[in-house]
mmCIF file of C-alpha atoms in Angstrom:
data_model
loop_
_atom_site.group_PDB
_atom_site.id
_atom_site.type_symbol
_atom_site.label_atom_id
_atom_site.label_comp_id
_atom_site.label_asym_id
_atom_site.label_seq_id
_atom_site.Cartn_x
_atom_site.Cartn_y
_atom_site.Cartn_z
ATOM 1 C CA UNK C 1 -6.549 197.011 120.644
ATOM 2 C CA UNK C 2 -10.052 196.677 118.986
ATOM 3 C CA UNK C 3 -13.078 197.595 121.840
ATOM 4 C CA UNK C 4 -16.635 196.198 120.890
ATOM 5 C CA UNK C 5 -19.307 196.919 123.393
ATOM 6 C CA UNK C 6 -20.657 193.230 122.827
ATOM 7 C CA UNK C 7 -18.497 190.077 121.670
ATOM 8 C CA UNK C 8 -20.449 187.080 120.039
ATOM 9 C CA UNK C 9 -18.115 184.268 120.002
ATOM 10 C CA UNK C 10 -19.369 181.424 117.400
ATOM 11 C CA UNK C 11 -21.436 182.872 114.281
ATOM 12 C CA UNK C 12 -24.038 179.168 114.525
ATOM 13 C CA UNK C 13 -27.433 179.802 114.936
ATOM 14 C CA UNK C 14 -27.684 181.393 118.345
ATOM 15 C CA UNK C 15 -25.148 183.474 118.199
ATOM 16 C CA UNK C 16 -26.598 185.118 115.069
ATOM 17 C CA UNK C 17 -29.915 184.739 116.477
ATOM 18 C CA UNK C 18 -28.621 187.160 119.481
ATOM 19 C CA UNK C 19 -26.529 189.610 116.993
ATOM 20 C CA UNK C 20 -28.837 190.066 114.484
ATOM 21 C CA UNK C 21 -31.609 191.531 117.456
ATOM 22 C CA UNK C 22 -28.676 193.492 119.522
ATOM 23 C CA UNK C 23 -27.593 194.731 116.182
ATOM 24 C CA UNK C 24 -31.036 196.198 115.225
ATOM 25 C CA UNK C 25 -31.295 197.822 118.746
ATOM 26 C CA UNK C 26 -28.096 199.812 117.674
ATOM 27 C CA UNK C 27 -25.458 197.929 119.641
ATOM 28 C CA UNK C 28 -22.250 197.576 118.877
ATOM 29 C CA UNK C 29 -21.551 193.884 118.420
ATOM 30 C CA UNK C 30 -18.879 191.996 116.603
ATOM 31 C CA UNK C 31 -18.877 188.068 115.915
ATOM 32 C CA UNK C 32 -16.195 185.893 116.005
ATOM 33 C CA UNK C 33 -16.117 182.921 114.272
ATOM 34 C CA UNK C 34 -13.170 180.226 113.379
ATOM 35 C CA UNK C 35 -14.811 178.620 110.568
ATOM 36 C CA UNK C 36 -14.693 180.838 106.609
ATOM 37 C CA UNK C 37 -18.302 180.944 107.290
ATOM 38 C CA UNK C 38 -21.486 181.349 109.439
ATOM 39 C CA UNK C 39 -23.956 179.376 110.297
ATOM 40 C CA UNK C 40 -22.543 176.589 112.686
ATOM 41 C CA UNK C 41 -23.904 172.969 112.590
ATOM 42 C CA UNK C 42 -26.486 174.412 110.250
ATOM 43 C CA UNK C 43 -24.088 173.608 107.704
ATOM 44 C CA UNK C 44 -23.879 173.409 103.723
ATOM 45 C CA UNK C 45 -20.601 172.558 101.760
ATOM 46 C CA UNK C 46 -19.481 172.988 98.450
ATOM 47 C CA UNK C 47 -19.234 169.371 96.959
ATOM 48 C CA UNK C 48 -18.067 170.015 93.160
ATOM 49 C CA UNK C 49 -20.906 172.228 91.435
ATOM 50 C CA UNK C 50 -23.499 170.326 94.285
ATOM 51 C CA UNK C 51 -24.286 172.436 97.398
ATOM 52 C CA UNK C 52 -25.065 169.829 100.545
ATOM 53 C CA UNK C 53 -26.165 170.214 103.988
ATOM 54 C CA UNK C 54 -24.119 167.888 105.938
ATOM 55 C CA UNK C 55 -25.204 168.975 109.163
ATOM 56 C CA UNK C 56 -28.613 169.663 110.542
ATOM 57 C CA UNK C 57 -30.939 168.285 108.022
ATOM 58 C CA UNK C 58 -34.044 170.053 108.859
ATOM 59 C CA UNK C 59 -36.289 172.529 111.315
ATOM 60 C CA UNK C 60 -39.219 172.866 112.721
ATOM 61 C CA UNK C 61 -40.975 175.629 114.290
ATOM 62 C CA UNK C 62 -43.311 174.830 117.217
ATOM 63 C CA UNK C 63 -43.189 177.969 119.520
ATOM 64 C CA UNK C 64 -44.947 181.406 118.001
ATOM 65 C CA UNK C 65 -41.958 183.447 118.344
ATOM 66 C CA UNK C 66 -39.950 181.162 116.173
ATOM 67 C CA UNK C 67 -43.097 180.742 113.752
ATOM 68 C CA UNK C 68 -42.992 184.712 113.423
ATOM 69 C CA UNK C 69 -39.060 184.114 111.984
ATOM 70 C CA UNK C 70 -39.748 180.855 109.804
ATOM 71 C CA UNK C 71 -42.188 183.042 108.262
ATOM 72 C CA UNK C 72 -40.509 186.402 107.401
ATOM 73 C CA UNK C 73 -37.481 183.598 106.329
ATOM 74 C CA UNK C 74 -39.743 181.506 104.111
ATOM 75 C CA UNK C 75 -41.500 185.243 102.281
ATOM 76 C CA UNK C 76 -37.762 186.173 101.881
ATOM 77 C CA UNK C 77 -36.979 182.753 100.115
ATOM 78 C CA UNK C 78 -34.535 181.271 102.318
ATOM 79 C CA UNK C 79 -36.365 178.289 103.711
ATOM 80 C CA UNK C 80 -39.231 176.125 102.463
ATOM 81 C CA UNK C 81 -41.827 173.707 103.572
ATOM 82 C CA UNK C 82 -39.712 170.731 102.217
ATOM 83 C CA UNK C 83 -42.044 167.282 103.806
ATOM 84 C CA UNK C 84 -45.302 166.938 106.309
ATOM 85 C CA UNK C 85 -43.689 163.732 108.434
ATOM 86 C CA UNK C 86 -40.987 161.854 107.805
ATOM 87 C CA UNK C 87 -40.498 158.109 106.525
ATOM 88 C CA UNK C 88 -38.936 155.728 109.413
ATOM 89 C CA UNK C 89 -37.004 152.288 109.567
ATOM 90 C CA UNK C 90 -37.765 149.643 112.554
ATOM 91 C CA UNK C 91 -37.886 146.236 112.788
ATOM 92 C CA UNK C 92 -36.577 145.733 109.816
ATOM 93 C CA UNK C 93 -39.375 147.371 107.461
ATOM 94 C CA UNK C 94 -39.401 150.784 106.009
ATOM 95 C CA UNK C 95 -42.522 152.431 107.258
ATOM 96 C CA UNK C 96 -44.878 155.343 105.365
ATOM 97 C CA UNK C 97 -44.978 158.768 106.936
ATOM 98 C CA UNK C 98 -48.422 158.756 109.899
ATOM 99 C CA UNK C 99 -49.215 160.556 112.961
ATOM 100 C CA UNK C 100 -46.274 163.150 112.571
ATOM 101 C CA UNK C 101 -47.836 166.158 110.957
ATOM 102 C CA UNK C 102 -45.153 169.077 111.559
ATOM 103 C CA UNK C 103 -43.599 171.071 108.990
ATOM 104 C CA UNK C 104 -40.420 170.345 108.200
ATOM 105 C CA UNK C 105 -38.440 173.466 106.555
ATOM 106 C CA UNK C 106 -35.396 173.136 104.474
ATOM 107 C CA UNK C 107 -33.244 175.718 102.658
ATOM 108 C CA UNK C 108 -32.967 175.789 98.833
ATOM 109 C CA UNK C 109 -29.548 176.826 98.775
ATOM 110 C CA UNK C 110 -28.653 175.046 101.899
ATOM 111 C CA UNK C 111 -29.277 175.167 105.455
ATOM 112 C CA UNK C 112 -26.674 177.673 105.683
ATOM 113 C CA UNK C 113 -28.904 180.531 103.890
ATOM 114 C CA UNK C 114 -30.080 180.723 107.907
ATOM 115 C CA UNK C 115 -26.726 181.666 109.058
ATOM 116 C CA UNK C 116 -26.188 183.850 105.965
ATOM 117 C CA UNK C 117 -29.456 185.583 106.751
ATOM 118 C CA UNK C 118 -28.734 187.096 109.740
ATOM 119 C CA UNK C 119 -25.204 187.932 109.420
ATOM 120 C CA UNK C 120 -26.663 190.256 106.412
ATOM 121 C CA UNK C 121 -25.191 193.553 107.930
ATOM 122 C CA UNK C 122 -23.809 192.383 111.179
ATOM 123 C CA UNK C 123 -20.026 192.829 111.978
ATOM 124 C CA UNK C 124 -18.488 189.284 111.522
ATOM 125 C CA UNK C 125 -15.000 188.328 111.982
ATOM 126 C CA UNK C 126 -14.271 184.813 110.283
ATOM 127 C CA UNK C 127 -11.471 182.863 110.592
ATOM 128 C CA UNK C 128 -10.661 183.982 114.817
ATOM 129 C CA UNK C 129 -9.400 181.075 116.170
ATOM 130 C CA UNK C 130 -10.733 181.828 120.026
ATOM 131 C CA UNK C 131 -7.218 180.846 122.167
ATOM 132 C CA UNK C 132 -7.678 182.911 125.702
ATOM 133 C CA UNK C 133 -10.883 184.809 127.400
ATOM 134 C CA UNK C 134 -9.646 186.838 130.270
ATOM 135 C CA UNK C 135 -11.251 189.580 132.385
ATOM 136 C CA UNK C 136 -9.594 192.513 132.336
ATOM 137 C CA UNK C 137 -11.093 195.483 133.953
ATOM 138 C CA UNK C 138 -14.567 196.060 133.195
ATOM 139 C CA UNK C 139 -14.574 193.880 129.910
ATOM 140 C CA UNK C 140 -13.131 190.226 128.615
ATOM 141 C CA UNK C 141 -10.080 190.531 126.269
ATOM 142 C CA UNK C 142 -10.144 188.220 123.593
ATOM 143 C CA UNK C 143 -6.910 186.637 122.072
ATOM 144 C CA UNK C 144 -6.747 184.424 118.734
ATOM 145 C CA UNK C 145 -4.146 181.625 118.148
ATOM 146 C CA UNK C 146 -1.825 184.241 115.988
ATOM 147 C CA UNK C 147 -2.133 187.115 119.137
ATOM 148 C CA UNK C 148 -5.014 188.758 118.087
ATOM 149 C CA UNK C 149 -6.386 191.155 120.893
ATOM 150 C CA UNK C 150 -10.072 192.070 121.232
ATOM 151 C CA UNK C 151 -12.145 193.961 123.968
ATOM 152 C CA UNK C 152 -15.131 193.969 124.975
ATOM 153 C CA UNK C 153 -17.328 194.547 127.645
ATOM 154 C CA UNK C 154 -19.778 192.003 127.210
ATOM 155 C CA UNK C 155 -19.471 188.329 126.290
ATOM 156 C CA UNK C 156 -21.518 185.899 124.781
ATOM 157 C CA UNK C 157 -20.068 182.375 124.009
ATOM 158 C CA UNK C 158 -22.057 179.997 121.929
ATOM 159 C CA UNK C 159 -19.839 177.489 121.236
ATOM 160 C CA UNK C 160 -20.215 174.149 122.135
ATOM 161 C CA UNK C 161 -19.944 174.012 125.960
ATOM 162 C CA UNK C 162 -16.965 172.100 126.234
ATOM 163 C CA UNK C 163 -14.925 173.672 123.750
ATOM 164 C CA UNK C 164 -15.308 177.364 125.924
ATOM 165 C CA UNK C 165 -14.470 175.570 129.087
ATOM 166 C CA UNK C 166 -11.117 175.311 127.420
ATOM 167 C CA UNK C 167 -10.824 179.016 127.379
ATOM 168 C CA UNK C 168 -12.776 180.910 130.204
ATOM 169 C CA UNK C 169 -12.773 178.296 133.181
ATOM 170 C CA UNK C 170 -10.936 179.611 136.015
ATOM 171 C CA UNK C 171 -13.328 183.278 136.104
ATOM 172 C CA UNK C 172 -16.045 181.299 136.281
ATOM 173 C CA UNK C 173 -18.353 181.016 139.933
ATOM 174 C CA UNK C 174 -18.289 176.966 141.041
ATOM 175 C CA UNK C 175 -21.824 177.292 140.302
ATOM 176 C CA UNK C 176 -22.015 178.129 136.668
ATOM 177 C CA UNK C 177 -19.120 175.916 136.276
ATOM 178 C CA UNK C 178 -21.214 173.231 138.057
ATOM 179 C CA UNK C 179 -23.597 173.547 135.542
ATOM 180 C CA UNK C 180 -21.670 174.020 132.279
ATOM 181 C CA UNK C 181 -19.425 171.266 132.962
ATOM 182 C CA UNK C 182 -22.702 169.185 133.230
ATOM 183 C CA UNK C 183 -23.504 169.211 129.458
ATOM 184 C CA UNK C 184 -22.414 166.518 127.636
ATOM 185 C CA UNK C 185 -21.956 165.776 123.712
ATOM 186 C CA UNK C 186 -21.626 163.090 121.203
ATOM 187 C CA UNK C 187 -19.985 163.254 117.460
ATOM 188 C CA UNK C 188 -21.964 162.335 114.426
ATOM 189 C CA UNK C 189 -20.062 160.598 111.591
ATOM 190 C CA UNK C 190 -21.581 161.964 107.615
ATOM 191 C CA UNK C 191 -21.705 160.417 104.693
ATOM 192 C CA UNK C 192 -22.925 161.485 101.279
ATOM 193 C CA UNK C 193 -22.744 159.771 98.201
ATOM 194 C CA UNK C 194 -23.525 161.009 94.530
ATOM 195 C CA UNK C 195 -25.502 157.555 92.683
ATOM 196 C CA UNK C 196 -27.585 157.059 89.546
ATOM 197 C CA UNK C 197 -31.416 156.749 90.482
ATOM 198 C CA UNK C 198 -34.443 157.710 90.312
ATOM 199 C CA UNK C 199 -36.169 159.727 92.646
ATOM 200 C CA UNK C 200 -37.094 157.967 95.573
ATOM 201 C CA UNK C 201 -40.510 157.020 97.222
ATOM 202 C CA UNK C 202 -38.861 159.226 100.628
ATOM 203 C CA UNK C 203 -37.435 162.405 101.331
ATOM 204 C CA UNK C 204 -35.930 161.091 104.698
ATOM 205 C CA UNK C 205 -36.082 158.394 107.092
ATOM 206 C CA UNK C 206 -35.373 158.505 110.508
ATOM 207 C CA UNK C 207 -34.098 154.558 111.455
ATOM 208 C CA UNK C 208 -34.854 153.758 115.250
ATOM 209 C CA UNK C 209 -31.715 152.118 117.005
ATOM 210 C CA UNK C 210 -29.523 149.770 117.214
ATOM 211 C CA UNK C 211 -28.861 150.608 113.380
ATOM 212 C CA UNK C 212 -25.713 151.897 111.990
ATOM 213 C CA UNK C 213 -27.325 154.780 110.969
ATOM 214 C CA UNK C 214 -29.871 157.139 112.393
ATOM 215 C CA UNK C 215 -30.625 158.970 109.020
ATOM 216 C CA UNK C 216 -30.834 159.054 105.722
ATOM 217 C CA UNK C 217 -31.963 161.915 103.183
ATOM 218 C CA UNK C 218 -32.361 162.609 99.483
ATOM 219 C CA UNK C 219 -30.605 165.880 100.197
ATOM 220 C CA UNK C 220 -31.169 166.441 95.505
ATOM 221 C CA UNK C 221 -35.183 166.946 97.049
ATOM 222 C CA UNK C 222 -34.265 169.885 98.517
ATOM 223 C CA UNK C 223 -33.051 171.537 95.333
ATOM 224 C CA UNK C 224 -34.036 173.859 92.977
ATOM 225 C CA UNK C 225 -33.812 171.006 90.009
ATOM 226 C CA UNK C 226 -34.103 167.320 89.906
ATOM 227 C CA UNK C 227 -31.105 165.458 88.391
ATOM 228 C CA UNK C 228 -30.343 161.892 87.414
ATOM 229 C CA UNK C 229 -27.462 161.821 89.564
ATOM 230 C CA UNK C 230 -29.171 162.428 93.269
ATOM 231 C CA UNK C 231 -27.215 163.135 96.370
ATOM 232 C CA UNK C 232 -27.849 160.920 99.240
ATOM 233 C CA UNK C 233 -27.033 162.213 103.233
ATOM 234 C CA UNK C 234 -26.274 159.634 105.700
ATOM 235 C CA UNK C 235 -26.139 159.872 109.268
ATOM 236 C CA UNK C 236 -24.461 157.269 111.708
ATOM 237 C CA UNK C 237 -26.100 156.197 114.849
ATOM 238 C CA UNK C 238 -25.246 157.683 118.361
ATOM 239 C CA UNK C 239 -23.558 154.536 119.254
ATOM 240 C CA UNK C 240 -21.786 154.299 115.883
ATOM 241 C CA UNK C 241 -20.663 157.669 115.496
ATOM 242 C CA UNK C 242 -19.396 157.565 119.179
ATOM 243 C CA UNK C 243 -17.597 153.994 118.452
ATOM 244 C CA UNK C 244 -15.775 155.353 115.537
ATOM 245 C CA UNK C 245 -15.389 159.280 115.964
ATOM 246 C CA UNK C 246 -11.507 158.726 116.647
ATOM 247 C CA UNK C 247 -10.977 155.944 113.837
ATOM 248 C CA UNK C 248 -10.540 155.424 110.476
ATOM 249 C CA UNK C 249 -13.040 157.108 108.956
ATOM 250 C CA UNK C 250 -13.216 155.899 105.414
ATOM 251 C CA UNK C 251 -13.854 152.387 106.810
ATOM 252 C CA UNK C 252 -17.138 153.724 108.776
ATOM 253 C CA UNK C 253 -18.176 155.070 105.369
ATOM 254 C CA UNK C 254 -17.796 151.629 104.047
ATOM 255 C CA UNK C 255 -19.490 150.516 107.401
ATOM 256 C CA UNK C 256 -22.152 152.679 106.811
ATOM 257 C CA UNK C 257 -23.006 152.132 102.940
ATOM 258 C CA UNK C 258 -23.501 148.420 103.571
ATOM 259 C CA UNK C 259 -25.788 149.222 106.350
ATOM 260 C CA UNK C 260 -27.685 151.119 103.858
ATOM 261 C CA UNK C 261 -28.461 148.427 101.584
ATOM 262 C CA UNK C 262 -30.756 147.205 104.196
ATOM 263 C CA UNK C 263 -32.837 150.019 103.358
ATOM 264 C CA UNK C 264 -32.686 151.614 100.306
ATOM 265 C CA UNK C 265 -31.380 148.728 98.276
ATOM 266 C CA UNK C 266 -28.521 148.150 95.736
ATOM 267 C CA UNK C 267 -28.976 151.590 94.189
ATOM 268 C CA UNK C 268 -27.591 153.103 97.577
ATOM 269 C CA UNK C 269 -23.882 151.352 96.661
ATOM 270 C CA UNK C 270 -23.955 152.370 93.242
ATOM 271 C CA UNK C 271 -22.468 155.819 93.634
ATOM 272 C CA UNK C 272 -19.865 157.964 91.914
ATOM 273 C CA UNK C 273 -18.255 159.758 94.282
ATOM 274 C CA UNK C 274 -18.214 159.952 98.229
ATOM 275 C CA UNK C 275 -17.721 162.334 101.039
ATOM 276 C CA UNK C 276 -17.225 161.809 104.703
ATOM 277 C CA UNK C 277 -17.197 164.051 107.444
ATOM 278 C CA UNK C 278 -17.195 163.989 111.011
ATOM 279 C CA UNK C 279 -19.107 166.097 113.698
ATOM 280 C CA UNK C 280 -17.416 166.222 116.536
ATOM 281 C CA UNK C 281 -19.828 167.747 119.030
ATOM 282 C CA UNK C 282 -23.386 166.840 116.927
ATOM 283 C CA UNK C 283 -25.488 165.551 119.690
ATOM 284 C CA UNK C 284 -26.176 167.165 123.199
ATOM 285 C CA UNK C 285 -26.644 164.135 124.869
ATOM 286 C CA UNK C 286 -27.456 166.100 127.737
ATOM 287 C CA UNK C 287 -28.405 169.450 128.059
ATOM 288 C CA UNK C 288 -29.512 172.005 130.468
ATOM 289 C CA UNK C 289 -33.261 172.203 129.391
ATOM 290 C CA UNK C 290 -34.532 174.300 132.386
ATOM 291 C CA UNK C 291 -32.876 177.096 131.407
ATOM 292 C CA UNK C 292 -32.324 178.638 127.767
ATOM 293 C CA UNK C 293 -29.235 180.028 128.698
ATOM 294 C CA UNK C 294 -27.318 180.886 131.808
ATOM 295 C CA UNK C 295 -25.495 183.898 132.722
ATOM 296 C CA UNK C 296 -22.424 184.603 135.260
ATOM 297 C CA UNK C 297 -23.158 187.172 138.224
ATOM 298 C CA UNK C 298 -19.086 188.487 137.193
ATOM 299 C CA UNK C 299 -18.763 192.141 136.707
ATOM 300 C CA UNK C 300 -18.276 191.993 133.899
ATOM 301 C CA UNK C 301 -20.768 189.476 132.774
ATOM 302 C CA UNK C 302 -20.362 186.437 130.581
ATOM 303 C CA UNK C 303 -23.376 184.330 128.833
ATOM 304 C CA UNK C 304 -23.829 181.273 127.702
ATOM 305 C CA UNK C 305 -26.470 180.082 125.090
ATOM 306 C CA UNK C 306 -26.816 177.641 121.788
ATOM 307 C CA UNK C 307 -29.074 174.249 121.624
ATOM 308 C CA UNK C 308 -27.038 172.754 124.729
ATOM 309 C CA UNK C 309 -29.767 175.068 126.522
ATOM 310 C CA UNK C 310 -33.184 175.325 124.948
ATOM 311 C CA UNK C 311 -33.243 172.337 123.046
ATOM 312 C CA UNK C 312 -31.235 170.619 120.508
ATOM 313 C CA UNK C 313 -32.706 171.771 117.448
ATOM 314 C CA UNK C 314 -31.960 175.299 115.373
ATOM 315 C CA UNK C 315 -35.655 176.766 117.055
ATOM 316 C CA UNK C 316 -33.579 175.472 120.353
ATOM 317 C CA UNK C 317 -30.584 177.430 119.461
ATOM 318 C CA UNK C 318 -32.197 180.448 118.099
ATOM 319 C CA UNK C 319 -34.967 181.131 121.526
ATOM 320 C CA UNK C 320 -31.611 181.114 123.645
ATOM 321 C CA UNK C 321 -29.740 183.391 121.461
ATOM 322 C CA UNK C 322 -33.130 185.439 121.661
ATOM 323 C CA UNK C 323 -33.221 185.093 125.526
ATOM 324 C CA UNK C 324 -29.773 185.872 126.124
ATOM 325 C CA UNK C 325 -30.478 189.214 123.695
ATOM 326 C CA UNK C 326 -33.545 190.295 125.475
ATOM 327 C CA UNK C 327 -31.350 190.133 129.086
ATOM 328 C CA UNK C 328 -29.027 192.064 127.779
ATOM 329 C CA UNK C 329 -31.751 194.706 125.900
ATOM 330 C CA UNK C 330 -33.021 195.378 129.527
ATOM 331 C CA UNK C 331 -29.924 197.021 130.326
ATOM 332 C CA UNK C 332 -28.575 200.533 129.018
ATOM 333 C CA UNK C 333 -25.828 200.564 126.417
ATOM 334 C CA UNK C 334 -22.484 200.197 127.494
ATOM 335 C CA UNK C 335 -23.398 199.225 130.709
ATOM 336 C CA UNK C 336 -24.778 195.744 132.306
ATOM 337 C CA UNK C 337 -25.554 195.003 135.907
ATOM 338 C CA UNK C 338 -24.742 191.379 137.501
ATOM 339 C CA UNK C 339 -26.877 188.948 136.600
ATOM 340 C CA UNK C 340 -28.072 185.740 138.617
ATOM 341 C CA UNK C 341 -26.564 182.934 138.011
ATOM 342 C CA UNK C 342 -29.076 180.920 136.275
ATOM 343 C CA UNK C 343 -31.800 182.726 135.096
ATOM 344 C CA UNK C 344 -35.301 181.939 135.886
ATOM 345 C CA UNK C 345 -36.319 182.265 132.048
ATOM 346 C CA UNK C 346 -37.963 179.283 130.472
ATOM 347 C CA UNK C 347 -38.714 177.727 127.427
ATOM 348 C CA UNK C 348 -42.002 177.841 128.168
ATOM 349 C CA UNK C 349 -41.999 181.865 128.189
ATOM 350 C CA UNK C 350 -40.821 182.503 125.120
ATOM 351 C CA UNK C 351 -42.962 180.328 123.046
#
């Protein structure tokens, strides 16, 4: 059986966020991940010779520590001051960008060149399908869906909440259970379309509800070349996505296109090829925002951390992985002492 001294499972942006750091302290840390590659909800896909981020569109950086990393990431080339505010849609009109000054940042190869980033010389493991966490002695054993066995002796889990309540539930203390089984999610229905037009006035527009949709991007803007044929990103509203997550999903597309016309016209319909795709757990609708992550008091311990914790954005995700990696720095290798059960570290500290 394979012994780590730390186990990452989920290679999104916390989880890399906390290997990358543990790694560079000279800990022994392998990530386990179910997807063929990193980077979580931070997501880019293949889409003929077009690269598209189909996931989180954009990020911001508000608190200095995450500043410090947007910068090193933007002098390496990965990400990119892509717009200064953001076109919106109410009542019906489609409103100029005002008031909203932040930086948004966008990847020219795709939001995954985060992910990719800092998985550059960590141990990852791809394609684990997570079936059974179990304690067993003074680490967790790890099993995949095919009877893979791993060790370790400390855990971090950064999946979505409810997806490692499936796995680790009955080692957990009522309290921490309490408070993981707390968080709630919604899915998030994508669309993108190729069409013929010309660049448009926007880069993005954030529609206010009730609407179909809660987004819309000229994903072609954040490329390294500017084609006839554009790319358009579409995101369904919480309602929408949430009303539709478990049906047919090429009739929300259709759903979804004709809500479009409302706001960027005819053009939006005239497109040569489409692509759908559903997130299942998109949205924390709620979260646990007093704490950026929150660790058992088990010997040995277990951790939880991702956006459910410090905010539902990648700067979210990446303080807790940063949080939970600075715990678990305080302690000597190969070794970690009980924790409390929540934490009293705040998102207010690390900024």
């Amino acid at each position: 059986m394979r012994h780590h001294e730390i186990i990452i499972i989920g290679a999104g942006i916390s989880g890399l966020s906390a290997a990358s750091t543990l790694a560079a302290q000279g800990r022994d840390v392998l990530v386990l991940e179910k997807s063929r590659g990193v980077s979580g909800r931070a997501a880019t896909r293949r889409w003929s010779e077009t690269r598209v981020d189909h996931g989180a569109q954009f990020f911001t950086a508000r608190s200095a520590s995450f500043k410090t990393q947007v910068e090193s990431w933007e002098a390496q080339g990965v990400c990119f001051p892509w717009a200064t505010g953001l076109h919106s849609w109410s009542n019906g009109l489609l409103h100029s960008p005002s008031g909203d000054h932040h930086i948004r940042y966008a990847c020219v190869d795709g939001m995954n060149s985060l992910g990719k980033s800092m998985a550059s010389g960590i141990n990852v493991l791809t394609e684990y399908e997570v079936q059974n966490v179990q304690p067993k002695g003074h680490g967790w054993e790890i099993s995949s869906a095919n009877g893979e066995e791993i060790l370790a002796h400390t855990l971090i889990v950064t999946t979505p909440v409810v997806q490692a309540l499936k796995w680790i539930t009955e080692s957990l203390e009522p309290k921490v259970l309490e408070a993981l089984q707390s968080v709630r999610y919604g899915p998030s229905i994508c669309v993108v379309i190729r069409c013929e037009m010309a660049a448009p006035e926007w880069q993005g527009i954030q529609i206010s509800p009730p609407h179909t949709l809660s987004w819309i991007a000229d994903d072609t803007s954040r490329r390294r070349f500017d084609p006839p044929v554009r790319t358009i990103v579409m995101h369904g509203s919480a309602q929408f996505s949430a009303e539709w997550q478990d049906r047919n999903l090429e009739k929300a597309a259709d759903a979804m296109l004709h809500a479009a016309e409302e706001i960027v016209g005819g053009q939006a319909l005239g497109f040569s090829d489409r692509m759908v795709h559903r997130w299942r757990y998109a949205l924390v609708t709620q979260g646990i925002p007093d704490h950026v992550f929150i660790a058992s008091s088990l010997d040995p311990p277990v951790y939880f951390c991702g956006d459910a914790f410090a905010g539902a954005k990648v700067e979210g995700a990446w303080l807790s992985g940063q949080a939970v990696a600075a715990a678990i720095s305080q302690q000597p290798s190969g070794r970690q002492d009980a924790q409390a059960i929540l934490l009293p570290r705040s998102f207010s500290e690390l900024s």
